[in-house]
PDB file of C-alpha atoms in Angstrom:
ATOM      1  CA  UNK Z  21    -101.956  52.548  34.281  1.00 84.00           C
ATOM      2  CA  UNK Z  22    -104.114  55.443  33.182  1.00 91.00           C
ATOM      3  CA  UNK Z  23    -103.714  57.251  29.876  1.00 93.00           C
ATOM      4  CA  UNK Z  24    -102.684  60.605  31.395  1.00 91.00           C
ATOM      5  CA  UNK Z  25     -99.880  58.920  33.352  1.00 91.00           C
ATOM      6  CA  UNK Z  26     -98.462  57.364  30.181  1.00 92.00           C
ATOM      7  CA  UNK Z  27     -98.630  60.727  28.401  1.00 92.00           C
ATOM      8  CA  UNK Z  28     -96.879  62.481  31.295  1.00 93.00           C
ATOM      9  CA  UNK Z  29     -94.053  59.978  31.179  1.00 93.00           C
ATOM     10  CA  UNK Z  30     -93.718  60.222  27.412  1.00 92.00           C
ATOM     11  CA  UNK Z  31     -93.567  64.020  27.599  1.00 94.00           C
ATOM     12  CA  UNK Z  32     -90.713  63.795  30.106  1.00 95.00           C
ATOM     13  CA  UNK Z  33     -88.948  60.996  28.211  1.00 92.00           C
ATOM     14  CA  UNK Z  34     -85.773  61.567  26.214  1.00 91.00           C
ATOM     15  CA  UNK Z  35     -85.769  59.435  23.044  1.00 89.00           C
ATOM     16  CA  UNK Z  36     -83.277  56.581  23.198  1.00 83.00           C
ATOM     17  CA  UNK Z  37     -81.594  54.165  20.821  1.00 80.00           C
ATOM     18  CA  UNK Z  38     -83.291  50.853  21.525  1.00 83.00           C
ATOM     19  CA  UNK Z  39     -80.817  48.047  22.160  1.00 79.00           C
ATOM     20  CA  UNK Z  40     -77.935  50.483  22.649  1.00 78.00           C
ATOM     21  CA  UNK Z  41     -76.823  48.737  25.824  1.00 79.00           C
ATOM     22  CA  UNK Z  42     -75.875  45.677  23.762  1.00 78.00           C
ATOM     23  CA  UNK Z  43     -73.729  47.635  21.306  1.00 82.00           C
ATOM     24  CA  UNK Z  44     -69.965  47.765  21.863  1.00 88.00           C
ATOM     25  CA  UNK Z  45     -68.364  51.095  21.020  1.00 90.00           C
ATOM     26  CA  UNK Z  46     -64.863  51.282  19.583  1.00 93.00           C
ATOM     27  CA  UNK Z  47     -62.722  54.061  18.212  1.00 95.00           C
ATOM     28  CA  UNK Z  48     -59.836  53.981  15.740  1.00 97.00           C
ATOM     29  CA  UNK Z  49     -57.284  56.366  14.282  1.00 97.00           C
ATOM     30  CA  UNK Z  50     -56.324  56.447  10.612  1.00 97.00           C
ATOM     31  CA  UNK Z  51     -52.738  57.687  11.016  1.00 96.00           C
ATOM     32  CA  UNK Z  52     -50.828  59.604   8.364  1.00 96.00           C
ATOM     33  CA  UNK Z  53     -47.084  60.063   8.537  1.00 95.00           C
ATOM     34  CA  UNK Z  54     -44.895  62.015   6.133  1.00 93.00           C
ATOM     35  CA  UNK Z  55     -41.898  60.268   4.604  1.00 92.00           C
ATOM     36  CA  UNK Z  56     -39.335  61.177   1.954  1.00 90.00           C
ATOM     37  CA  UNK Z  57     -41.603  60.064  -0.901  1.00 91.00           C
ATOM     38  CA  UNK Z  58     -44.739  61.752   0.489  1.00 93.00           C
ATOM     39  CA  UNK Z  59     -47.618  60.846   2.772  1.00 95.00           C
ATOM     40  CA  UNK Z  60     -47.992  57.275   4.004  1.00 97.00           C
ATOM     41  CA  UNK Z  61     -50.674  55.512   6.012  1.00 97.00           C
ATOM     42  CA  UNK Z  62     -49.440  53.624   9.056  1.00 97.00           C
ATOM     43  CA  UNK Z  63     -50.734  50.164   9.932  1.00 98.00           C
ATOM     44  CA  UNK Z  64     -50.234  47.770  12.818  1.00 97.00           C
ATOM     45  CA  UNK Z  65     -49.920  44.001  12.779  1.00 97.00           C
ATOM     46  CA  UNK Z  66     -51.670  42.678  15.866  1.00 95.00           C
ATOM     47  CA  UNK Z  67     -49.496  40.718  18.271  1.00 92.00           C
ATOM     48  CA  UNK Z  68     -49.471  36.972  17.664  1.00 89.00           C
ATOM     49  CA  UNK Z  69     -50.254  36.464  21.357  1.00 87.00           C
ATOM     50  CA  UNK Z  70     -53.526  38.416  21.192  1.00 85.00           C
ATOM     51  CA  UNK Z  71     -56.661  36.420  21.963  1.00 86.00           C
ATOM     52  CA  UNK Z  72     -58.675  38.051  19.190  1.00 86.00           C
ATOM     53  CA  UNK Z  73     -57.471  38.336  15.588  1.00 88.00           C
ATOM     54  CA  UNK Z  74     -53.742  37.722  16.185  1.00 91.00           C
ATOM     55  CA  UNK Z  75     -51.536  38.692  13.270  1.00 91.00           C
ATOM     56  CA  UNK Z  76     -54.199  40.729  11.480  1.00 96.00           C
ATOM     57  CA  UNK Z  77     -53.508  44.156  10.054  1.00 97.00           C
ATOM     58  CA  UNK Z  78     -55.372  47.074  11.595  1.00 97.00           C
ATOM     59  CA  UNK Z  79     -55.331  50.743  12.495  1.00 97.00           C
ATOM     60  CA  UNK Z  80     -54.570  51.776  16.096  1.00 96.00           C
ATOM     61  CA  UNK Z  81     -57.697  51.732  18.230  1.00 94.00           C
ATOM     62  CA  UNK Z  82     -59.814  49.917  20.754  1.00 91.00           C
ATOM     63  CA  UNK Z  83     -62.809  50.057  23.019  1.00 91.00           C
ATOM     64  CA  UNK Z  84     -64.053  53.403  24.305  1.00 91.00           C
ATOM     65  CA  UNK Z  85     -63.563  53.274  28.082  1.00 88.00           C
ATOM     66  CA  UNK Z  86     -65.595  55.045  30.727  1.00 83.00           C
ATOM     67  CA  UNK Z  87     -62.541  57.130  31.589  1.00 86.00           C
ATOM     68  CA  UNK Z  88     -62.268  58.465  28.031  1.00 84.00           C
ATOM     69  CA  UNK Z  89     -63.677  61.952  27.644  1.00 85.00           C
ATOM     70  CA  UNK Z  90     -64.843  61.163  24.103  1.00 93.00           C
ATOM     71  CA  UNK Z  91     -64.510  58.675  21.261  1.00 93.00           C
ATOM     72  CA  UNK Z  92     -61.872  60.972  19.787  1.00 93.00           C
ATOM     73  CA  UNK Z  93     -59.958  60.885  23.049  1.00 91.00           C
ATOM     74  CA  UNK Z  94     -60.133  57.099  23.020  1.00 94.00           C
ATOM     75  CA  UNK Z  95     -58.694  56.911  19.497  1.00 95.00           C
ATOM     76  CA  UNK Z  96     -55.777  59.153  20.448  1.00 93.00           C
ATOM     77  CA  UNK Z  97     -55.153  57.311  23.717  1.00 92.00           C
ATOM     78  CA  UNK Z  98     -55.124  53.920  22.022  1.00 94.00           C
ATOM     79  CA  UNK Z  99     -52.761  55.137  19.293  1.00 94.00           C
ATOM     80  CA  UNK Z 100     -50.339  56.547  21.877  1.00 93.00           C
ATOM     81  CA  UNK Z 101     -50.428  53.387  23.963  1.00 94.00           C
ATOM     82  CA  UNK Z 102     -50.038  50.996  21.034  1.00 95.00           C
ATOM     83  CA  UNK Z 103     -47.393  52.986  19.151  1.00 95.00           C
ATOM     84  CA  UNK Z 104     -45.505  54.297  22.178  1.00 93.00           C
ATOM     85  CA  UNK Z 105     -45.959  57.919  21.168  1.00 89.00           C
ATOM     86  CA  UNK Z 106     -45.625  61.053  23.268  1.00 80.00           C
ATOM     87  CA  UNK Z 107     -48.703  63.217  23.857  1.00 71.00           C
ATOM     88  CA  UNK Z 108     -47.572  65.822  21.345  1.00 71.00           C
ATOM     89  CA  UNK Z 109     -46.813  63.308  18.596  1.00 87.00           C
ATOM     90  CA  UNK Z 110     -50.351  63.134  17.180  1.00 89.00           C
ATOM     91  CA  UNK Z 111     -51.798  66.365  15.889  1.00 82.00           C
ATOM     92  CA  UNK Z 112     -54.584  67.666  13.700  1.00 89.00           C
ATOM     93  CA  UNK Z 113     -57.104  64.919  14.466  1.00 95.00           C
ATOM     94  CA  UNK Z 114     -60.344  65.042  12.481  1.00 96.00           C
ATOM     95  CA  UNK Z 115     -63.526  62.998  12.643  1.00 95.00           C
ATOM     96  CA  UNK Z 116     -64.311  60.936   9.559  1.00 96.00           C
ATOM     97  CA  UNK Z 117     -67.439  59.010  10.542  1.00 95.00           C
ATOM     98  CA  UNK Z 118     -68.926  56.083  12.418  1.00 93.00           C
ATOM     99  CA  UNK Z 119     -69.046  52.579  11.030  1.00 90.00           C
ATOM    100  CA  UNK Z 120     -71.895  50.320  12.126  1.00 86.00           C
ATOM    101  CA  UNK Z 121     -70.716  46.729  12.074  1.00 81.00           C
ATOM    102  CA  UNK Z 122     -73.140  43.859  11.356  1.00 73.00           C
ATOM    103  CA  UNK Z 123     -71.767  42.223  14.516  1.00 76.00           C
ATOM    104  CA  UNK Z 124     -73.078  44.644  17.133  1.00 78.00           C
ATOM    105  CA  UNK Z 125     -70.280  47.223  17.132  1.00 87.00           C
ATOM    106  CA  UNK Z 126     -69.927  50.873  16.265  1.00 90.00           C
ATOM    107  CA  UNK Z 127     -66.504  52.146  15.281  1.00 93.00           C
ATOM    108  CA  UNK Z 128     -65.869  55.887  15.468  1.00 95.00           C
ATOM    109  CA  UNK Z 129     -63.140  56.760  12.997  1.00 96.00           C
ATOM    110  CA  UNK Z 130     -60.678  59.650  13.153  1.00 97.00           C
ATOM    111  CA  UNK Z 131     -57.846  60.802  10.924  1.00 97.00           C
ATOM    112  CA  UNK Z 132     -54.648  62.085  12.527  1.00 95.00           C
ATOM    113  CA  UNK Z 133     -51.163  63.126  11.511  1.00 95.00           C
ATOM    114  CA  UNK Z 134     -48.131  61.734  13.323  1.00 94.00           C
ATOM    115  CA  UNK Z 135     -45.120  63.996  13.724  1.00 88.00           C
ATOM    116  CA  UNK Z 136     -42.543  62.602  11.293  1.00 78.00           C
ATOM    117  CA  UNK Z 137     -39.834  63.140  13.874  1.00 73.00           C
ATOM    118  CA  UNK Z 138     -41.625  60.925  16.396  1.00 80.00           C
ATOM    119  CA  UNK Z 139     -39.990  57.731  17.550  1.00 87.00           C
ATOM    120  CA  UNK Z 140     -42.485  54.904  17.214  1.00 92.00           C
ATOM    121  CA  UNK Z 141     -42.002  52.171  19.808  1.00 93.00           C
ATOM    122  CA  UNK Z 142     -44.814  49.622  19.411  1.00 94.00           C
ATOM    123  CA  UNK Z 143     -46.188  48.008  22.550  1.00 93.00           C
ATOM    124  CA  UNK Z 144     -45.168  44.319  22.076  1.00 94.00           C
ATOM    125  CA  UNK Z 145     -48.136  43.016  24.049  1.00 94.00           C
ATOM    126  CA  UNK Z 146     -50.487  44.448  21.414  1.00 95.00           C
ATOM    127  CA  UNK Z 147     -48.442  45.142  18.296  1.00 96.00           C
ATOM    128  CA  UNK Z 148     -46.214  42.660  16.465  1.00 96.00           C
ATOM    129  CA  UNK Z 149     -44.897  45.282  14.051  1.00 95.00           C
ATOM    130  CA  UNK Z 150     -45.859  48.421  12.169  1.00 96.00           C
ATOM    131  CA  UNK Z 151     -45.465  49.297   8.517  1.00 97.00           C
ATOM    132  CA  UNK Z 152     -46.509  52.076   6.185  1.00 97.00           C
ATOM    133  CA  UNK Z 153     -48.077  52.173   2.732  1.00 97.00           C
ATOM    134  CA  UNK Z 154     -47.743  55.154   0.389  1.00 97.00           C
ATOM    135  CA  UNK Z 155     -50.993  57.057   0.043  1.00 96.00           C
ATOM    136  CA  UNK Z 156     -50.512  56.934  -3.723  1.00 95.00           C
ATOM    137  CA  UNK Z 157     -51.090  53.158  -3.634  1.00 97.00           C
ATOM    138  CA  UNK Z 158     -54.640  53.553  -2.338  1.00 96.00           C
ATOM    139  CA  UNK Z 159     -55.366  56.354  -4.776  1.00 95.00           C
ATOM    140  CA  UNK Z 160     -54.346  54.188  -7.705  1.00 94.00           C
ATOM    141  CA  UNK Z 161     -55.421  50.687  -6.674  1.00 93.00           C
ATOM    142  CA  UNK Z 162     -58.913  49.316  -6.117  1.00 94.00           C
ATOM    143  CA  UNK Z 163     -59.443  46.568  -3.545  1.00 97.00           C
ATOM    144  CA  UNK Z 164     -60.733  43.133  -4.428  1.00 97.00           C
ATOM    145  CA  UNK Z 165     -64.356  42.730  -3.353  1.00 97.00           C
ATOM    146  CA  UNK Z 166     -66.037  39.542  -2.150  1.00 96.00           C
ATOM    147  CA  UNK Z 167     -69.540  39.052  -0.754  1.00 95.00           C
ATOM    148  CA  UNK Z 168     -70.286  37.465   2.616  1.00 92.00           C
ATOM    149  CA  UNK Z 169     -73.793  36.240   3.335  1.00 90.00           C
ATOM    150  CA  UNK Z 170     -74.986  36.162   6.941  1.00 87.00           C
ATOM    151  CA  UNK Z 171     -77.699  33.617   7.688  1.00 88.00           C
ATOM    152  CA  UNK Z 172     -79.834  33.107  10.784  1.00 88.00           C
ATOM    153  CA  UNK Z 173     -79.556  29.734  12.491  1.00 90.00           C
ATOM    154  CA  UNK Z 174     -81.740  29.308  15.624  1.00 94.00           C
ATOM    155  CA  UNK Z 175     -80.288  27.284  18.459  1.00 94.00           C
ATOM    156  CA  UNK Z 176     -81.393  23.747  19.283  1.00 95.00           C
ATOM    157  CA  UNK Z 177     -84.699  23.777  21.127  1.00 95.00           C
ATOM    158  CA  UNK Z 178     -85.928  26.992  19.472  1.00 96.00           C
ATOM    159  CA  UNK Z 179     -89.777  27.096  19.898  1.00 96.00           C
ATOM    160  CA  UNK Z 180     -90.783  26.988  16.241  1.00 96.00           C
ATOM    161  CA  UNK Z 181     -94.305  26.068  17.314  1.00 96.00           C
ATOM    162  CA  UNK Z 182     -94.764  29.582  18.705  1.00 97.00           C
ATOM    163  CA  UNK Z 183     -94.200  31.393  15.415  1.00 96.00           C
ATOM    164  CA  UNK Z 184     -96.157  31.534  12.179  1.00 94.00           C
ATOM    165  CA  UNK Z 185     -94.990  28.964   9.603  1.00 94.00           C
ATOM    166  CA  UNK Z 186     -92.898  27.178  12.228  1.00 94.00           C
ATOM    167  CA  UNK Z 187     -89.783  25.571  10.766  1.00 93.00           C
ATOM    168  CA  UNK Z 188     -90.691  26.996   7.353  1.00 93.00           C
ATOM    169  CA  UNK Z 189     -90.354  30.548   8.626  1.00 94.00           C
ATOM    170  CA  UNK Z 190     -88.358  32.642   6.158  1.00 92.00           C
ATOM    171  CA  UNK Z 191     -85.610  34.285   8.193  1.00 91.00           C
ATOM    172  CA  UNK Z 192     -84.159  37.477   6.829  1.00 88.00           C
ATOM    173  CA  UNK Z 193     -80.585  37.198   5.665  1.00 85.00           C
ATOM    174  CA  UNK Z 194     -78.117  39.945   4.894  1.00 85.00           C
ATOM    175  CA  UNK Z 195     -74.976  40.310   2.921  1.00 88.00           C
ATOM    176  CA  UNK Z 196     -72.069  42.696   2.944  1.00 88.00           C
ATOM    177  CA  UNK Z 197     -68.871  43.257   1.027  1.00 92.00           C
ATOM    178  CA  UNK Z 198     -65.415  42.361   2.262  1.00 95.00           C
ATOM    179  CA  UNK Z 199     -62.542  44.282   0.685  1.00 97.00           C
ATOM    180  CA  UNK Z 200     -58.948  43.135   0.239  1.00 98.00           C
ATOM    181  CA  UNK Z 201     -55.956  45.351  -0.457  1.00 98.00           C
ATOM    182  CA  UNK Z 202     -52.753  43.537  -1.470  1.00 97.00           C
ATOM    183  CA  UNK Z 203     -49.499  45.366  -0.832  1.00 97.00           C
ATOM    184  CA  UNK Z 204     -46.050  43.781  -0.957  1.00 95.00           C
ATOM    185  CA  UNK Z 205     -47.212  40.407   0.317  1.00 95.00           C
ATOM    186  CA  UNK Z 206     -49.506  41.844   2.996  1.00 97.00           C
ATOM    187  CA  UNK Z 207     -53.296  41.660   2.959  1.00 97.00           C
ATOM    188  CA  UNK Z 208     -55.382  44.448   4.483  1.00 98.00           C
ATOM    189  CA  UNK Z 209     -58.984  43.335   4.899  1.00 97.00           C
ATOM    190  CA  UNK Z 210     -61.956  43.287   7.285  1.00 93.00           C
ATOM    191  CA  UNK Z 211     -63.142  46.409   9.090  1.00 93.00           C
ATOM    192  CA  UNK Z 212     -59.803  48.093   8.400  1.00 96.00           C
ATOM    193  CA  UNK Z 213     -60.215  47.713   4.648  1.00 96.00           C
ATOM    194  CA  UNK Z 214     -63.860  48.784   4.799  1.00 94.00           C
ATOM    195  CA  UNK Z 215     -63.016  51.995   6.653  1.00 95.00           C
ATOM    196  CA  UNK Z 216     -60.064  52.602   4.360  1.00 96.00           C
ATOM    197  CA  UNK Z 217     -62.131  52.190   1.199  1.00 95.00           C
ATOM    198  CA  UNK Z 218     -64.802  54.580   2.490  1.00 95.00           C
ATOM    199  CA  UNK Z 219     -62.144  57.140   3.408  1.00 96.00           C
ATOM    200  CA  UNK Z 220     -60.472  56.918   0.001  1.00 95.00           C
ATOM    201  CA  UNK Z 221     -63.776  57.193  -1.881  1.00 94.00           C
ATOM    202  CA  UNK Z 222     -65.506  59.833   0.222  1.00 94.00           C
ATOM    203  CA  UNK Z 223     -62.574  62.082   1.138  1.00 93.00           C
ATOM    204  CA  UNK Z 224     -59.532  61.519  -1.027  1.00 87.00           C
ATOM    205  CA  UNK Z 225     -61.314  60.930  -4.334  1.00 81.00           C
ATOM    206  CA  UNK Z 226     -64.235  63.235  -3.685  1.00 71.00           C
ATOM    207  CA  UNK Z 227     -64.821  65.506  -6.685  1.00 62.00           C
TER     208      UNK Z 227
END
């Protein structure tokens, strides 16, 4: 191919995110609800029959579908479906940010306020139960922090002979923090705790 052809194509090309097709996009809602003692955050316990992460504590959310008009729309839709809420039950929804997971996911996060008069009827196929935690708990308590190290392990038959230093090649490793909140016998951890910690530090405790 001639140089001018390459230049023509580059001039007409819209920059892309390389590898984007392999990234799974999810969206979650951080739901507030007002109770007699003030604002609470609402959490779900995933159904024990779920294939992935049964029994874990999370915020409402899920994969962004093609039919969703936006990541925000997906977060609201998932919350309504999982909590059995009417369309008007979730109001004042604001974008917080996007979390990039080390496992090939992006999670768009939104904060919303559930009408305190709403009747919550969890979908039993997805939600085992729901519970709330006073906002004051997260303002006053720091999570435990533990480090996870992610190492690269090539599969059997990997062609070491094709790379410099062969089996002695120094693969890059990474590490990240896992956070654990303990509240009345429940443990909130994983992506939920990571999003929660960021929200507390960057919004609630922002000076």
